[in-house]
Coordinates of C-alpha atoms and ligand atoms in Angstrom, one line a residue:
Chain A
X1 CA 8.8 111.5 -3.2
X2 CA 9.9 112.3 0.3
X3 CA 7.2 112.9 2.9
X4 CA 7.9 115.4 5.6
X5 CA 6.0 117.3 8.3
X6 CA 6.7 121.0 8.1
X7 CA 7.9 122.3 11.5
X8 CA 7.6 126.0 10.4
X9 CA 4.6 126.5 12.6
X10 CA 2.3 124.4 14.8
X11 CA 0.0 123.7 11.9
X12 CA 2.4 120.9 10.8
X13 CA 1.6 120.6 7.1
X14 CA 2.3 117.3 5.4
X15 CA 4.8 118.1 2.6
X16 CA 5.9 116.1 -0.4
X17 CA 9.3 116.9 -1.8
X18 CA 10.1 115.5 -5.3
X19 CA 13.8 114.7 -5.4
X20 CA 13.5 114.0 -9.1
X21 CA 12.0 117.3 -10.0
X22 CA 14.4 120.0 -8.6
X23 CA 13.1 119.3 -5.0
X24 CA 9.8 120.9 -5.7
X25 CA 7.4 121.0 -2.7
X26 CA 3.7 120.3 -2.5
X27 CA 1.3 120.2 0.5
X28 CA 2.4 123.4 2.0
X29 CA 0.1 126.2 3.2
X30 CA 2.6 129.0 3.0
X31 CA 6.0 129.8 1.6
X32 CA 7.9 128.8 4.8
X33 CA 6.9 125.2 4.0
X34 CA 8.5 125.4 0.5
X35 CA 11.8 126.5 2.0
X36 CA 11.7 124.1 4.9
X37 CA 10.9 121.2 2.6
X38 CA 13.8 121.9 0.2
X39 CA 16.2 122.6 3.1
X40 CA 15.2 119.6 5.1
X41 CA 16.2 117.3 2.2
X42 CA 19.3 119.2 1.0
X43 CA 20.7 120.7 4.2
X44 CA 18.6 120.2 7.4
X45 CA 18.9 123.0 10.0
X46 CA 17.4 123.9 13.3
X47 CA 17.4 126.9 15.6
X48 CA 19.1 125.9 18.8
X49 CA 17.5 127.1 22.1
X50 CA 19.3 126.4 25.3
X51 CA 20.7 128.1 28.4
X52 CA 24.0 129.4 29.7
X53 CA 24.9 130.0 33.3
X54 CA 24.5 133.6 34.6
X55 CA 25.9 135.2 37.8
X56 CA 23.8 137.7 39.9
X57 CA 20.7 137.1 37.8
X58 CA 17.1 136.6 39.1
X59 CA 17.6 132.9 38.0
X60 CA 20.7 130.7 37.7
X61 CA 20.3 130.4 33.9
X62 CA 19.9 132.7 31.0
X63 CA 17.9 131.4 28.0
X64 CA 19.7 131.8 24.6
X65 CA 19.2 130.8 21.0
X66 CA 21.2 130.7 17.8
X67 CA 20.6 133.9 15.8
X68 CA 20.0 131.7 12.7
X69 CA 19.3 127.9 12.2
X70 CA 22.4 125.8 12.7
X71 CA 23.1 122.7 10.7
X72 CA 21.2 119.9 12.4
X73 CA 24.4 117.8 13.0
X74 CA 26.0 120.6 15.0
X75 CA 23.2 120.9 17.6
X76 CA 24.7 118.5 20.2
X77 CA 28.2 119.9 19.8
X78 CA 27.0 123.5 20.2
X79 CA 25.0 122.6 23.3
X80 CA 28.1 121.0 24.8
X81 CA 30.2 124.0 24.0
X82 CA 27.6 126.3 25.7
X83 CA 27.6 124.3 28.9
X84 CA 30.9 125.9 30.1
X85 CA 29.8 129.5 29.3
X86 CA 29.1 131.8 32.3
X87 CA 27.9 135.4 31.8
X88 CA 27.3 138.2 34.3
X89 CA 24.0 140.0 34.8
X90 CA 22.8 142.4 33.4
X91 CA 22.2 141.0 29.9
X92 CA 19.8 142.5 27.4
X93 CA 17.6 140.5 24.9
X94 CA 19.5 139.9 21.6
X95 CA 22.9 140.6 23.2
X96 CA 25.5 138.3 21.6
X97 CA 26.7 135.7 24.1
X98 CA 29.0 133.7 21.8
X99 CA 30.1 135.0 18.5
X100 CA 30.5 132.7 15.5
X101 CA 29.8 129.4 17.4
X102 CA 31.8 126.4 16.1
X103 CA 32.9 128.6 13.1
X104 CA 29.4 128.4 11.6
X105 CA 29.2 132.2 11.2
X106 CA 26.1 132.1 13.5
X107 CA 25.9 133.8 16.9
X108 CA 24.3 132.7 20.2
X109 CA 22.1 135.5 21.6
X110 CA 20.2 136.1 24.8
X111 CA 16.4 135.7 24.6
X112 CA 15.5 137.8 27.6
X113 CA 16.7 140.6 29.8
X114 CA 18.3 139.4 33.0
Chain B
X1 CA -11.7 150.3 44.3
X2 CA -10.0 149.1 41.1
X3 CA -11.7 149.2 37.7
X4 CA -10.2 145.8 36.9
X5 CA -8.1 143.2 38.8
X6 CA -6.3 140.5 36.8
X7 CA -5.2 137.4 38.6
X8 CA -2.0 135.9 37.0
X9 CA 0.7 137.6 34.9
X10 CA 1.2 135.0 32.2
X11 CA 0.5 135.8 28.6
X12 CA -3.3 135.7 29.3
X13 CA -3.2 138.2 32.2
X14 CA -0.7 140.6 30.6
X15 CA -2.6 140.7 27.2
X16 CA -5.8 141.3 29.1
X17 CA -4.4 144.1 31.2
X18 CA -2.9 145.8 28.1
X19 CA -6.1 145.6 26.2
X20 CA -8.1 147.0 29.1
X21 CA -5.6 149.8 29.4
X22 CA -5.8 150.6 25.7
X23 CA -9.6 150.7 25.9
X24 CA -9.4 153.4 28.6
X25 CA -9.8 151.6 31.9
X26 CA -8.0 153.7 34.5
X27 CA -7.2 151.7 37.6
X28 CA -5.9 148.3 36.6
X29 CA -4.1 145.9 38.9
X30 CA -2.3 142.6 38.0
X31 CA -1.6 140.2 40.9
X32 CA 1.1 137.5 40.4
X33 CA 2.4 135.0 42.9
X34 CA 5.8 134.6 41.2
X35 CA 8.7 137.0 41.5
X36 CA 8.4 138.1 37.9
X37 CA 5.9 138.5 35.1
X38 CA 5.6 136.0 32.2
X39 CA 4.0 133.0 33.7
X40 CA 4.9 129.6 32.4
X41 CA 6.6 131.1 29.3
X42 CA 9.7 131.9 31.4
X43 CA 10.6 128.2 31.4
X44 CA 9.5 127.5 27.8
X45 CA 12.9 128.5 26.3
X46 CA 12.2 126.8 23.0
X47 CA 10.8 128.6 19.9
X48 CA 7.5 128.3 18.2
X49 CA 5.6 131.2 19.8
X50 CA 4.3 134.3 18.2
X51 CA 4.0 133.2 14.5
X52 CA 0.4 134.3 14.4
X53 CA 0.5 137.4 16.6
X54 CA 3.9 138.9 15.8
X55 CA 4.6 137.1 12.4
X56 CA 8.0 135.9 13.7
X57 CA 9.1 132.8 15.5
X58 CA 9.9 133.6 19.1
X59 CA 11.0 131.7 22.2
X60 CA 8.7 131.7 25.3
X61 CA 10.8 134.4 27.1
X62 CA 10.9 136.6 24.0
X63 CA 7.1 136.3 23.6
X64 CA 6.5 137.2 27.2
X65 CA 9.1 140.0 26.9
X66 CA 7.0 141.7 24.2
X67 CA 4.1 142.1 26.7
X68 CA 6.3 142.9 29.7
X69 CA 8.0 145.8 27.8
X70 CA 4.6 147.2 26.8
X71 CA 3.2 146.9 30.3
X72 CA 6.2 148.8 31.7
X73 CA 5.2 151.8 29.5
X74 CA 1.8 152.0 31.2
X75 CA 0.6 152.8 34.7
X76 CA -0.9 149.4 35.1
X77 CA -0.1 148.4 38.7
X78 CA 1.8 145.0 39.0
X79 CA 2.0 143.2 42.4
X80 CA 4.6 140.5 42.3
X81 CA 5.3 137.9 45.0
X82 CA 1.6 138.1 45.9
X83 CA -0.7 135.2 46.2
X84 CA -4.5 135.5 45.7
X85 CA -5.9 133.3 48.5
X86 CA -9.6 133.9 47.9
X87 CA -12.0 135.4 45.5
X88 CA -15.7 136.1 46.2
X89 CA -18.8 136.7 44.1
X90 CA -18.8 140.4 44.9
X91 CA -15.5 140.8 43.1
X92 CA -13.3 141.1 46.2
X93 CA -9.9 139.4 46.4
X94 CA -7.9 138.5 49.5
X95 CA -4.2 138.6 49.0
X96 CA -1.1 137.7 50.9
X97 CA 2.4 139.1 50.4
X98 CA 5.3 140.3 52.6
X99 CA 3.2 143.3 53.6
X100 CA 0.6 141.0 55.0
X101 CA -3.0 140.1 54.3
X102 CA -5.3 142.5 52.4
X103 CA -8.7 142.7 50.8
X104 CA -9.0 144.5 47.5
X105 CA -12.1 145.2 45.4
X106 CA -12.8 145.8 41.7
X107 CA -15.6 146.5 39.4
X108 CA -14.5 143.6 37.2
X109 CA -12.1 140.6 37.6
X110 CA -10.3 138.6 35.0
X111 CA -9.1 135.2 36.0
X112 CA -5.8 134.2 34.2
X113 CA -4.3 131.7 36.6
X114 CA -3.2 129.2 33.9
X115 CA -3.1 125.5 34.6
X116 CA -1.1 123.0 36.6
X117 CA 0.2 119.6 35.6
X118 CA -1.5 116.3 36.3
X119 CA 0.8 114.3 38.6
X120 CA 1.5 110.7 39.1
X121 CA -1.3 110.4 41.6
X122 CA -3.8 111.6 39.1
X123 CA -3.4 108.5 37.0
X124 CA -2.2 106.2 39.7
X125 CA 0.9 104.6 38.1
X126 CA 1.7 101.5 40.1
X127 CA 5.2 100.7 41.4
X128 CA 7.8 101.7 43.9
X129 CA 7.9 105.2 45.4
X130 CA 11.4 106.5 44.9
X131 CA 13.3 109.5 43.6
X132 CA 13.4 110.2 39.9
X133 CA 9.8 110.7 39.0
X134 CA 9.0 114.2 37.9
X135 CA 6.3 116.0 36.0
X136 CA 7.8 117.2 32.7
X137 CA 7.0 120.9 33.6
X138 CA 8.8 120.6 36.9
X139 CA 11.8 119.1 35.1
X140 CA 11.6 121.9 32.6
X141 CA 11.8 124.5 35.3
X142 CA 14.7 122.8 37.2
X143 CA 16.6 122.6 33.9
X144 CA 15.9 125.9 32.2
X145 CA 15.7 128.2 35.2
X146 CA 17.6 126.6 38.1
X147 CA 20.2 125.0 35.9
X148 CA 20.3 121.4 37.0
X149 CA 19.4 118.3 35.1
X150 CA 17.0 115.7 36.6
X151 CA 18.6 112.5 35.3
X152 CA 20.7 110.6 32.7
X153 CA 18.5 107.8 31.3
X154 CA 15.0 108.9 30.8
X155 CA 11.6 107.4 29.9
X156 CA 8.8 109.8 29.2
X157 CA 5.2 108.8 30.0
X158 CA 2.6 110.6 27.9
X159 CA 3.3 112.4 24.6
X160 CA 2.1 115.9 25.6
X161 CA 4.0 118.8 24.1
X162 CA 5.9 119.5 27.3
X163 CA 7.2 116.0 27.4
X164 CA 8.3 116.1 23.8
X165 CA 10.0 119.4 24.2
X166 CA 11.8 117.9 27.3
X167 CA 12.9 114.8 25.3
X168 CA 14.8 117.1 23.0
X169 CA 16.1 119.4 25.8
X170 CA 17.5 116.5 27.8
X171 CA 19.1 114.9 24.7
X172 CA 20.8 118.1 23.9
X173 CA 22.0 118.3 27.5
X174 CA 23.6 114.9 27.2
X175 CA 21.0 112.7 28.7
X176 CA 19.8 109.5 26.9
X177 CA 16.0 109.5 26.3
X178 CA 15.1 105.9 25.8
X179 CA 11.4 106.0 25.0
X180 CA 8.2 108.1 25.0
X181 CA 5.3 106.0 26.0
X182 CA 1.7 107.0 25.1
X183 CA -1.4 105.0 26.1
X184 CA -3.6 106.3 23.3
X185 CA -3.2 105.1 19.7
X186 CA -2.3 108.7 18.7
X187 CA 0.1 111.3 20.1
X188 CA -1.2 114.1 22.4
X189 CA 1.4 116.5 21.1
X190 CA 1.7 118.5 17.9
X191 CA 3.1 116.7 14.9
X192 CA 5.9 119.2 14.5
X193 CA 7.1 118.3 18.0
X194 CA 7.0 114.5 17.2
X195 CA 9.2 115.4 14.3
X196 CA 11.7 117.8 15.7
X197 CA 11.9 116.4 19.3
X198 CA 11.6 112.6 18.9
X199 CA 12.3 111.7 15.2
X200 CA 15.3 114.1 14.9
X201 CA 17.0 112.2 17.7
X202 CA 15.7 108.7 16.9
X203 CA 13.7 108.5 20.2
X204 CA 11.1 105.7 19.8
X205 CA 7.4 106.6 20.4
X206 CA 5.4 103.7 21.7
X207 CA 1.7 104.3 20.9
X208 CA -1.0 102.2 22.7
X209 CA 1.6 101.5 25.5
X210 CA 1.8 102.5 29.1
X211 CA 4.1 102.1 32.1
X212 CA 2.7 99.3 34.2
X213 CA 5.4 99.2 36.8
X214 CA 8.2 101.5 38.2
X215 CA 11.0 99.7 40.0
X216 CA 13.5 101.4 42.3
X217 CA 16.9 100.5 43.6
X218 CA 18.3 102.4 46.6
X219 CA 15.3 104.7 46.5
X220 CA 15.9 105.8 42.9
X221 CA 14.1 104.7 39.8
X222 CA 16.1 101.8 38.2
X223 CA 13.7 100.5 35.6
X224 CA 10.2 100.6 34.2
X225 CA 8.0 98.0 32.7
X226 CA 6.2 99.1 29.6
X227 CA 3.1 97.1 28.3
X228 CA 0.9 97.3 25.3
X229 CA -2.8 98.1 25.8
X230 CA -5.9 97.2 23.8
X231 CA -8.6 99.5 22.7
X232 CA -10.2 99.5 26.2
X233 CA -6.8 100.4 27.7
X234 CA -6.4 97.0 29.3
X235 CA -2.8 95.8 29.3
X236 CA -2.1 92.9 27.0
X237 CA -0.5 89.9 28.6
X238 CA 3.1 89.1 27.7
X239 CA 3.7 92.4 25.9
X240 CA 6.0 93.7 28.6
X241 CA 9.2 95.5 27.7
X242 CA 11.8 96.3 30.4
X243 CA 13.6 99.6 30.1
X244 CA 16.5 100.4 32.5
X245 CA 16.4 104.1 33.4
X246 CA 16.9 106.5 36.3
X247 CA 14.2 109.0 35.5
X248 CA 10.6 109.0 34.5
X249 CA 9.0 112.2 33.2
X250 CA 5.2 112.5 33.3
X251 CA 3.6 114.5 30.5
X252 CA 0.1 113.4 31.0
X253 CA -1.8 116.6 30.7
X254 CA -2.7 119.9 32.3
X255 CA -5.6 120.9 34.5
X256 CA -7.0 124.4 34.6
X257 CA -6.2 126.0 38.0
X258 CA -9.7 126.8 39.4
X259 CA -9.5 126.6 43.2
X260 CA -10.2 130.3 43.4
X261 CA -13.1 130.1 40.9
X262 CA -14.8 127.3 42.8
X263 CA -14.8 129.4 46.0
X264 CA -16.5 132.2 44.2
X265 CA -19.3 129.8 43.2
X266 CA -18.3 130.1 39.5
X267 CA -19.8 127.1 37.6
X268 CA -17.1 124.7 36.4
X269 CA -17.5 122.6 33.3
X270 CA -16.5 119.0 34.3
X271 CA -15.2 118.4 30.7
X272 CA -12.8 121.3 30.4
X273 CA -12.2 121.7 34.2
X274 CA -12.4 125.4 33.5
X275 CA -15.3 127.8 34.1
X276 CA -18.4 127.6 31.9
X277 CA -18.1 130.7 29.7
X278 CA -20.1 132.9 27.4
X279 CA -18.9 134.1 24.0
X280 CA -17.4 137.2 25.8
X281 CA -15.4 135.0 28.2
X282 CA -17.6 135.9 31.1
X283 CA -18.2 133.2 33.8
X284 CA -21.4 132.3 35.5
X285 CA -20.8 135.2 37.9
X286 CA -21.5 138.6 36.3
X287 CA -18.4 140.8 36.0
X288 CA -15.9 137.9 36.5
X289 CA -14.2 137.0 33.2
X290 CA -11.5 134.4 32.4
X291 CA -9.0 133.7 29.6
X292 CA -6.0 131.4 28.8
X293 CA -5.3 128.1 30.3
X294 CA -7.6 128.6 33.2
X295 CA -10.4 128.2 30.7
X296 CA -9.1 125.2 28.7
X297 CA -5.7 123.9 27.8
X298 CA -4.5 125.9 24.8
X299 CA -1.8 124.7 22.3
X300 CA -0.7 128.1 21.4
X301 CA 0.2 131.1 23.5
X302 CA -0.8 133.3 20.5
X303 CA -4.4 132.1 21.0
X304 CA -4.2 132.7 24.7
X305 CA -3.3 136.3 24.1
X306 CA -6.2 136.7 21.6
X307 CA -8.7 135.2 24.0
X308 CA -7.4 137.5 26.7
X309 CA -8.2 140.5 24.4
X310 CA -11.7 139.3 24.1
X311 CA -12.1 138.9 27.9
X312 CA -10.7 142.4 28.4
X313 CA -13.0 144.0 25.9
X314 CA -16.0 142.4 27.6
X315 CA -14.8 143.5 31.0
X316 CA -14.5 147.1 29.7
X317 CA -18.0 147.0 28.3
X318 CA -19.2 145.7 31.7
X319 CA -17.4 148.4 33.7
X320 CA -18.5 151.1 31.2
X321 CA -22.1 149.8 31.2
X322 CA -22.2 149.2 27.4
X323 CA -23.8 145.8 27.4
X324 CA -26.6 144.9 24.9
X325 CA -27.7 141.4 25.6
X326 CA -31.0 140.2 27.0
X327 CA -31.0 136.4 26.8
X328 CA -28.7 133.4 26.3
X329 CA -28.5 130.2 24.3
X330 CA -26.5 127.0 24.8
X331 CA -23.9 125.4 22.6
X332 CA -24.4 121.6 22.7
X333 CA -22.0 119.0 21.2
X334 CA -22.3 115.6 19.6
X335 CA -19.7 112.8 19.7
X336 CA -16.7 112.7 19.0
X337 CA -16.6 116.4 20.0
X338 CA -15.7 116.4 23.7
X339 CA -16.7 120.0 24.6
X340 CA -16.8 123.6 23.3
X341 CA -15.7 126.9 24.5
X342 CA -17.8 129.0 24.9
X343 CA -20.6 126.8 26.3
X344 CA -23.1 129.6 26.1
X345 CA -23.8 132.7 24.0
X346 CA -25.5 136.0 25.0
X347 CA -27.9 137.5 22.5
X348 CA -28.3 140.1 21.0
X349 CA -24.6 141.2 20.6
X350 CA -22.8 143.7 18.4
X351 CA -20.1 141.3 17.3
X352 CA -20.3 139.9 13.7
X353 CA -18.7 136.5 14.4
X354 CA -18.5 134.1 17.4
X355 CA -15.4 132.0 17.7
X356 CA -16.1 128.5 19.0
X357 CA -13.2 126.1 19.8
X358 CA -13.4 122.5 20.6
X359 CA -11.5 119.2 20.8
X360 CA -12.5 115.7 19.6
X361 CA -11.5 112.6 21.4
X362 CA -10.5 110.7 18.2
X363 CA -8.7 111.3 14.9
X364 CA -10.9 112.1 11.9
X365 CA -9.9 112.3 8.3
X366 CA -11.6 114.5 5.7
X367 CA -14.7 115.7 7.6
X368 CA -17.4 118.4 7.8
X369 CA -18.2 120.4 11.0
X370 CA -21.9 121.3 11.0
X371 CA -23.8 123.8 13.2
X372 CA -27.5 122.9 13.7
X373 CA -30.2 125.1 15.2
X374 CA -32.9 124.0 17.6
X375 CA -35.3 123.4 14.7
X376 CA -32.8 120.9 13.3
X377 CA -31.7 123.0 10.4
X378 CA -28.0 123.0 9.4
X379 CA -27.0 126.7 9.5
X380 CA -23.4 126.5 8.6
X381 CA -20.7 124.0 7.5
X382 CA -16.9 123.9 7.7
X383 CA -15.0 121.3 5.7
X384 CA -11.7 120.1 7.2
X385 CA -8.9 117.9 5.8
X386 CA -8.4 116.3 9.3
X387 CA -9.2 116.9 12.9
X388 CA -7.0 115.5 15.6
X389 CA -7.3 115.6 19.4
X390 CA -3.9 117.3 19.9
X391 CA -5.0 120.4 18.1
X392 CA -7.7 122.7 19.2
X393 CA -10.2 123.1 16.4
X394 CA -11.9 126.4 15.7
X395 CA -14.9 127.7 13.8
X396 CA -16.5 131.0 13.7
X397 CA -20.3 131.4 13.4
X398 CA -21.8 134.5 11.8
X399 CA -24.0 136.0 14.5
X400 CA -26.6 136.9 11.9
X401 CA -27.3 133.1 11.5
X402 CA -28.2 132.6 15.1
X403 CA -29.7 136.0 16.1
X404 CA -33.3 134.6 16.4
X405 CA -32.3 131.4 18.1
X406 CA -34.0 130.9 21.5
X407 CA -32.7 127.6 22.9
X408 CA -29.5 126.1 21.6
X409 CA -27.2 125.3 18.7
X410 CA -25.5 121.9 18.3
X411 CA -22.1 121.2 16.8
X412 CA -21.8 118.0 14.8
X413 CA -18.8 116.5 13.0
X414 CA -19.1 113.9 10.3
X415 CA -16.4 112.1 8.5
X416 CA -16.8 112.0 4.7
Ligands
FAD1 C1 4.6 123.3 32.7 C2 4.0 123.8 31.5 C3 4.8 123.9 30.3 C4 4.3 124.5 29.1 N1 5.0 124.4 28.0 C5 4.5 124.9 26.9 C6 5.3 124.9 25.7 O1 6.4 124.4 25.8 N2 4.8 125.4 24.6 C7 3.5 126.0 24.5 O2 3.1 126.5 23.5 N3 2.8 126.0 25.6 C8 3.2 125.4 26.8 N4 2.4 125.4 27.9 C9 1.1 126.0 27.7 C10 1.2 127.4 28.2 O3 0.9 127.4 29.5 C11 0.2 128.4 27.5 O4 0.6 128.5 26.1 C12 0.2 129.8 28.0 O5 1.5 130.1 28.6 C13 -0.8 129.9 29.0 O6 -0.9 131.3 29.5 P1 -1.7 131.7 30.8 O7 -1.4 133.1 30.9 O8 -3.1 131.2 30.6 O9 -1.1 130.8 31.9 P2 0.4 130.9 32.7 O10 1.4 131.2 31.8 O11 0.5 129.6 33.4 O12 0.2 132.0 33.7 C14 -0.6 131.9 34.9 C15 0.0 132.8 35.9 O13 -1.0 132.9 37.0 C16 -0.2 132.9 38.2 N5 -1.2 132.5 39.3 C17 -1.9 131.3 39.4 N6 -2.6 131.3 40.5 C18 -2.4 132.5 41.2 C19 -2.8 133.0 42.4 N7 -3.7 132.3 43.2 N8 -2.4 134.2 42.8 C20 -1.5 134.9 42.0 N9 -1.0 134.4 40.8 C21 -1.5 133.2 40.4 C22 0.9 131.9 38.0 O14 2.0 132.1 38.8 C23 1.2 132.3 36.5 O15 2.3 133.2 36.4 C24 2.9 124.9 29.1 C25 2.2 124.8 30.3 C26 2.7 124.3 31.5 C27 1.8 124.2 32.7
SF4_2 S1 3.8 125.1 5.4 FE1 3.4 127.1 6.4 S2 1.4 126.8 7.5 FE2 2.2 124.7 6.9 S3 3.3 124.0 8.8 FE3 4.8 125.0 7.4 S4 4.9 127.1 8.1 FE4 3.0 126.3 9.0

């Protein structure tokens, strides 16, 4: 049995994943927990939230996120890659900032208008 | 004369203004000192917002964006770059902006000023006074909005959520976070943040430890001394660990921002540091309501938005003269419950349920929350698997069970 805290929402359910029984999950309060539990053992992923530089915006930085969860071991590399990106205002929420980051098939998108 | 003035354009203020607008109030003004709407959410670029309200996981700016978009479709008046300097009991506010100083009046006021961070002075950390000590929220703003990092080798004091979120943020930006130090035997942050912000990056969490000295070299932090504490928070001799670092982030809690409230003679609860409120989020001054972090520190922006709706509905009833109540009762607490919000309840009211939220000051396992009336009878019970200080606990009491109460109800919590 592998014990995990679900990060699907702030409730933080204590999950038990049975690696000897097809990674079945118990302790969840909703379906997100089941998926999280399985994934966390088999292929852990996280949504990356960070910033890129923006010119002529109300602030110096534009908040962005990965459109889908990235493999956990790519988070630091992806952050490093985004450090050198500069965009120009105006940008709309959900606008693609970097397509297919690190060949993961996942995009980096803006999380606000600026 | 406005129907309603809302002070603060964070999620509380925006949600309140929208609800009042939807309920038909005509002249609504929101006053915000910052240059944009959204409040503290603008700097909370991580996700975890909106799961309850919008059924999807949003970042802080996305969550704020949902409200801002809706506000823009209304004729709610928004005054940005405008500071409210003073509020009085007669529902006048005194504001300052580039056009000068002005007095504005309203039939009802909603306070939504949020909270500010406790600073180093508030807990008197000993040591040298040099550069490199920041509150976690200030560091968050520098990093996420202004675009510069505050340091390379970081120790975080306090395990509040903002500190945990910043541990991950700074790690991803290439800094080394060496430790998170918490004086209590439990974390002040949500479990999911311990997992995804500390454990994911192998950052050690020292529970029952505190920083006992900060050393500086050339006016910049160069190391901290971390010591273990006993149950009475006294440092234990010879338990010191030295950690070389250039930055200390303080994540030691938030305090509701109530300077304006105090000037208007609104009664403040010394436990929450927010106004004493009734079930409809009204303060001790009739017609002045409050919601969000100005009342108590909330864990979830979703709950802030919901509480704001409640305050706005009550403000509408007040303005439209639709109130029903004649008397009030008190909500008392018993240890280890630290406080409740609301602290008072109006009766009789039309609502079917009254939400009561509270925090405990220790971790409890399987337990039962009991509500007892002034005759000593248990009127309702709520079993819980656990209750922890980091999470705001909630119960709702059917109004039918307390409608004849004349004095008070008391909330107890008992471990099985
Ligand atoms: C530094 C910090 C970081 C946080 N990070 C997180 C997080 O990562 N995740 C999370 O879930 N929660 C976080 N929180 C909690 C978060 O504050 C709440 O979830 C929520 O945003 C509170 O909403 P609010 O509208 O009550 O307050 P706020 O969002 O703080 O809004 C209050 C607004 O009132 C304005 N105001 C105050 N006084 C005046 C005045 N006199 N005149 C005019 N305007 C005024 C302020 O400028 C501000 O815009 C954080 C809080 C702080 C202080
Ligand atoms: S299982 Fe569901 S309710 Fe429990 S923490 Fe995960 S997402 Fe939240």
